Amino acid sequence: MWGCLVVGEEEKLANNDGEVCAGDGDCSSGTCTSYHLCAHTRCNCPGSTCSPGGEAADVCKEGWLCSDAESIFDGVEEFFGGTPAKDQGYCHLPCSTTCPEHYYCNGMNCIPNRDWVDPVVTLAWSGDITGSSSSHDEAVPLEAGKTVHVTATATSPWDIPIEPFAWTIVRSTGERKESTGPAVDFTLLDESYVRVELVVRDTEFNAASLHVTFDSCRGTGTECGYDGSGCCNGCNRDANVCL
């Protein structure tokens, strides 16, 4: 006589709202957001309405509260759908505790940092001057007539493949030149600046940008500008000559 095969239920995930995820199956809420954090669990407040600060609910993680979705995550599309009733919302973590990794405090609540998966970008330049930057829109003095080779490095916090770098060279004359690849070269001509703009995207469409502006300045031995200004390395005010 054949016996009956009993298939046990798949073990239910413990509430892991806000934790890093690779896919929907990693999340107790059933949704892994585009920024690889588990979406917050739907919940019901004990009464007919959720109080402004939120209320304890059994489905929420320890220390997390249930609050009306509109008041807590208004604008965070992936965390709610439709118009919930006043006693329905999502679990959230108040700022009165320490916000978890990839979250930050915004008002009363910890909010997910949707940009944490964006590529991390660094620009480096060599040639007549050398330097590097990971800050947006940094200004660098550069003597007119000098040539610079600019390279970029980019990494993904989630190891998502990086698309080819997209460069734009913008000159103060209004000229723009676009290209793709690991590096660009330019010469600062008779113009006030050259701005190197870089956009880096990964294959999941996360993006980061970085700009460095090379401002024209006067080299050693040339006459200083008005009131000693305009020199790359300062002015000898007695001789009115750039250092």
Coordinates of C-alpha atoms in Angstrom, one line a residue:
M1 CA 0.0 0.0 0.0
W2 CA 1.4 3.4 -1.0
G3 CA 1.9 5.9 1.7
C4 CA 0.9 9.6 1.5
L5 CA 3.7 12.0 0.8
V6 CA 3.3 15.0 3.0
V7 CA 5.0 18.2 1.7
G8 CA 5.7 20.7 4.5
E9 CA 5.0 24.3 4.0
E10 CA 7.9 26.5 3.0
E11 CA 9.4 28.1 6.1
K12 CA 8.2 31.7 6.3
L13 CA 10.9 34.4 6.4
A14 CA 11.2 36.4 9.6
N15 CA 10.4 40.1 9.1
N16 CA 13.5 41.5 7.3
D17 CA 12.1 44.9 6.2
G18 CA 14.9 47.3 5.1
E19 CA 17.6 44.6 4.7
V20 CA 19.7 44.2 1.6
C21 CA 18.1 41.9 -1.0
A22 CA 18.8 40.5 -4.4
G23 CA 15.2 39.5 -5.4
D24 CA 11.7 39.4 -4.1
G25 CA 12.2 36.0 -2.6
D26 CA 14.7 37.4 -0.2
C27 CA 12.1 39.6 1.5
S28 CA 9.4 38.8 4.0
S29 CA 7.3 41.6 2.5
G30 CA 7.6 39.9 -0.9
T31 CA 9.2 42.9 -2.6
C32 CA 12.8 43.8 -3.2
T33 CA 13.0 47.4 -4.3
S34 CA 15.0 48.6 -7.3
Y35 CA 17.6 49.9 -4.8
H36 CA 18.0 46.4 -3.3
L37 CA 16.3 47.0 0.1
C38 CA 13.4 44.9 1.2
A39 CA 10.1 46.9 1.1
H40 CA 8.3 47.5 4.3
T41 CA 5.5 45.2 5.5
R42 CA 1.9 46.2 5.3
C43 CA 0.3 46.5 8.7
N44 CA -2.9 47.5 10.5
C45 CA -3.0 49.7 13.6
P46 CA -5.0 48.3 16.5
G47 CA -7.6 51.1 16.4
S48 CA -9.6 52.7 13.6
T49 CA -6.8 55.1 12.7
C50 CA -3.0 55.1 13.0
S51 CA -1.7 57.7 15.4
P52 CA 0.7 60.3 13.8
G53 CA 3.8 58.7 15.5
G54 CA 2.8 55.1 14.7
E55 CA 1.6 52.2 16.8
A56 CA 3.0 48.8 17.7
A57 CA 1.8 46.0 15.5
D58 CA 2.5 42.2 15.6
V59 CA 3.7 42.1 12.0
C60 CA 6.3 44.8 12.4
K61 CA 9.9 44.1 13.5
E62 CA 10.8 44.8 17.1
G63 CA 11.1 48.6 17.6
W64 CA 9.3 49.3 14.3
L65 CA 5.8 51.0 14.3
C66 CA 2.8 50.8 12.0
S67 CA 1.8 54.2 10.5
D68 CA -0.5 55.4 7.8
A69 CA 1.3 54.9 4.5
E70 CA 0.6 58.4 3.1
S71 CA 2.0 60.2 6.1
I72 CA 5.2 58.1 6.4
F73 CA 6.2 57.1 2.9
D74 CA 4.5 59.6 0.6
G75 CA 6.4 59.6 -2.7
V76 CA 8.1 56.3 -2.1
E77 CA 6.1 54.4 -4.7
E78 CA 7.4 50.9 -4.1
F79 CA 6.4 51.0 -0.5
F80 CA 2.7 51.3 -1.1
G81 CA 0.0 51.1 -3.7
G82 CA -3.4 52.8 -3.9
T83 CA -5.0 54.7 -1.0
P84 CA -4.9 52.8 2.3
A85 CA -7.6 53.0 5.0
K86 CA -6.7 55.1 8.0
D87 CA -5.8 52.1 10.1
Q88 CA -3.7 50.5 7.4
G89 CA -0.1 51.4 6.5
Y90 CA 3.4 50.2 6.6
C91 CA 5.9 49.3 9.3
H92 CA 8.6 51.9 9.8
L93 CA 11.5 52.7 12.2
P94 CA 11.4 55.9 14.1
C95 CA 14.5 58.1 14.4
S96 CA 14.4 57.7 18.2
T97 CA 16.5 54.6 17.6
T98 CA 19.5 54.2 15.4
C99 CA 18.7 54.1 11.7
P100 CA 19.9 50.9 10.0
E101 CA 22.5 50.7 7.3
H102 CA 21.4 52.4 4.0
Y103 CA 18.8 54.5 5.9
Y104 CA 18.9 58.0 7.2
C105 CA 16.7 60.1 9.6
N106 CA 14.2 62.4 7.9
G107 CA 11.9 64.1 10.3
M108 CA 10.6 61.5 12.7
N109 CA 11.4 58.4 10.7
C110 CA 14.2 56.4 9.2
I111 CA 14.0 56.7 5.4
P112 CA 15.7 54.4 2.8
N113 CA 18.7 55.9 1.0
R114 CA 17.6 55.1 -2.6
D115 CA 21.0 56.1 -3.9
W116 CA 23.2 53.7 -2.0
V117 CA 23.5 51.4 -5.0
D118 CA 24.6 54.2 -7.4
P119 CA 28.2 53.8 -8.8
V120 CA 31.0 55.3 -6.8
V121 CA 33.1 57.4 -9.1
T122 CA 36.6 59.0 -9.0
L123 CA 38.2 61.2 -11.5
A124 CA 42.0 61.5 -11.8
W125 CA 44.0 63.8 -14.1
S126 CA 47.6 63.8 -15.2
G127 CA 49.8 65.6 -17.8
D128 CA 50.8 69.2 -17.1
I129 CA 49.0 68.9 -13.7
T130 CA 48.0 66.0 -11.5
G131 CA 45.2 65.4 -9.1
S132 CA 42.0 63.5 -8.4
S133 CA 38.5 64.1 -7.1
S134 CA 35.4 62.3 -6.0
S135 CA 33.6 65.5 -5.2
H136 CA 31.0 67.0 -7.5
D137 CA 31.9 70.1 -9.5
E138 CA 35.4 70.7 -8.1
A139 CA 37.3 73.7 -9.5
V140 CA 41.0 73.3 -10.4
P141 CA 43.3 76.1 -11.7
L142 CA 45.1 75.3 -15.0
E143 CA 47.5 77.4 -17.0
A144 CA 46.3 78.3 -20.4
G145 CA 47.8 76.2 -23.2
K146 CA 48.3 73.1 -20.9
T147 CA 47.1 69.6 -21.8
V148 CA 45.4 67.3 -19.3
H149 CA 44.6 63.6 -19.5
V150 CA 41.5 62.7 -17.4
T151 CA 40.7 59.1 -16.4
A152 CA 37.8 57.6 -14.3
T153 CA 37.3 54.7 -12.1
A154 CA 33.9 53.5 -10.9
T155 CA 32.6 50.7 -8.7
S156 CA 29.2 49.4 -7.9
P157 CA 28.3 48.8 -4.2
W158 CA 26.2 45.9 -5.4
D159 CA 28.7 44.6 -8.0
I160 CA 26.3 45.6 -10.8
P161 CA 28.2 45.7 -14.2
I162 CA 29.1 49.3 -15.2
E163 CA 28.2 50.6 -18.7
P164 CA 30.8 52.5 -20.8
F165 CA 31.6 56.0 -19.3
A166 CA 29.8 58.9 -20.9
W167 CA 32.0 62.1 -21.1
T168 CA 31.2 65.7 -22.2
I169 CA 33.9 68.3 -22.6
V170 CA 32.3 71.7 -22.1
R171 CA 34.2 74.9 -23.0
S172 CA 33.5 78.4 -21.9
T173 CA 33.1 79.3 -25.6
G174 CA 30.0 77.1 -25.7
E175 CA 31.5 74.2 -27.5
R176 CA 30.5 70.7 -26.3
K177 CA 32.2 67.4 -27.2
E178 CA 30.7 64.0 -26.2
S179 CA 32.5 60.7 -26.1
T180 CA 32.6 57.3 -24.4
G181 CA 35.5 55.3 -23.0
P182 CA 37.8 55.2 -20.0
A183 CA 39.5 58.6 -20.5
V184 CA 39.5 61.9 -22.3
D185 CA 42.2 64.5 -23.2
F186 CA 41.9 68.2 -23.6
T187 CA 44.0 71.4 -24.0
L188 CA 42.9 74.6 -22.3
L189 CA 43.0 77.2 -25.1
D190 CA 42.3 80.9 -25.1
E191 CA 39.2 80.5 -22.9
S192 CA 38.2 80.9 -19.3
Y193 CA 37.5 77.3 -18.4
V194 CA 37.0 73.7 -19.6
R195 CA 34.6 71.6 -17.6
V196 CA 34.8 67.8 -17.7
E197 CA 31.5 66.1 -17.1
L198 CA 31.2 62.4 -16.5
V199 CA 28.1 60.2 -16.2
V200 CA 28.4 56.6 -15.1
R201 CA 25.5 54.1 -15.3
D202 CA 25.2 50.5 -14.4
T203 CA 23.2 47.9 -16.2
E204 CA 20.3 48.4 -13.8
F205 CA 20.1 52.1 -14.7
N206 CA 21.6 53.4 -11.4
A207 CA 23.7 56.5 -12.2
A208 CA 26.2 58.9 -10.8
S209 CA 27.8 62.0 -12.2
L210 CA 30.9 64.0 -11.5
H211 CA 32.1 67.3 -12.8
V212 CA 35.5 69.0 -12.6
T213 CA 36.0 72.5 -13.9
F214 CA 39.5 73.5 -15.0
D215 CA 39.7 77.3 -14.7
S216 CA 42.3 79.2 -16.7
C217 CA 45.0 80.9 -14.8
R218 CA 48.3 82.7 -15.5
G219 CA 51.6 80.8 -15.3
T220 CA 54.9 81.6 -13.7
G221 CA 56.6 84.7 -14.9
T222 CA 53.5 86.3 -16.5
E223 CA 52.0 89.6 -15.4
C224 CA 49.5 89.3 -12.6
G225 CA 45.9 90.3 -13.1
Y226 CA 44.0 93.1 -11.4
D227 CA 45.1 93.5 -7.8
G228 CA 47.3 90.4 -8.0
S229 CA 44.6 88.1 -9.2
G230 CA 44.5 85.4 -11.9
C231 CA 47.8 83.6 -11.2
C232 CA 47.9 79.9 -10.9
N233 CA 50.2 79.9 -7.8
G234 CA 49.9 83.4 -6.4
C235 CA 51.4 86.8 -7.3
N236 CA 54.7 88.5 -6.4
R237 CA 53.0 91.8 -5.6
D238 CA 56.3 93.8 -5.6
A239 CA 57.2 92.7 -9.1
N240 CA 53.6 92.2 -10.2
V241 CA 54.6 88.8 -11.6
C242 CA 53.0 85.4 -11.2
L243 CA 54.9 82.9 -9.0

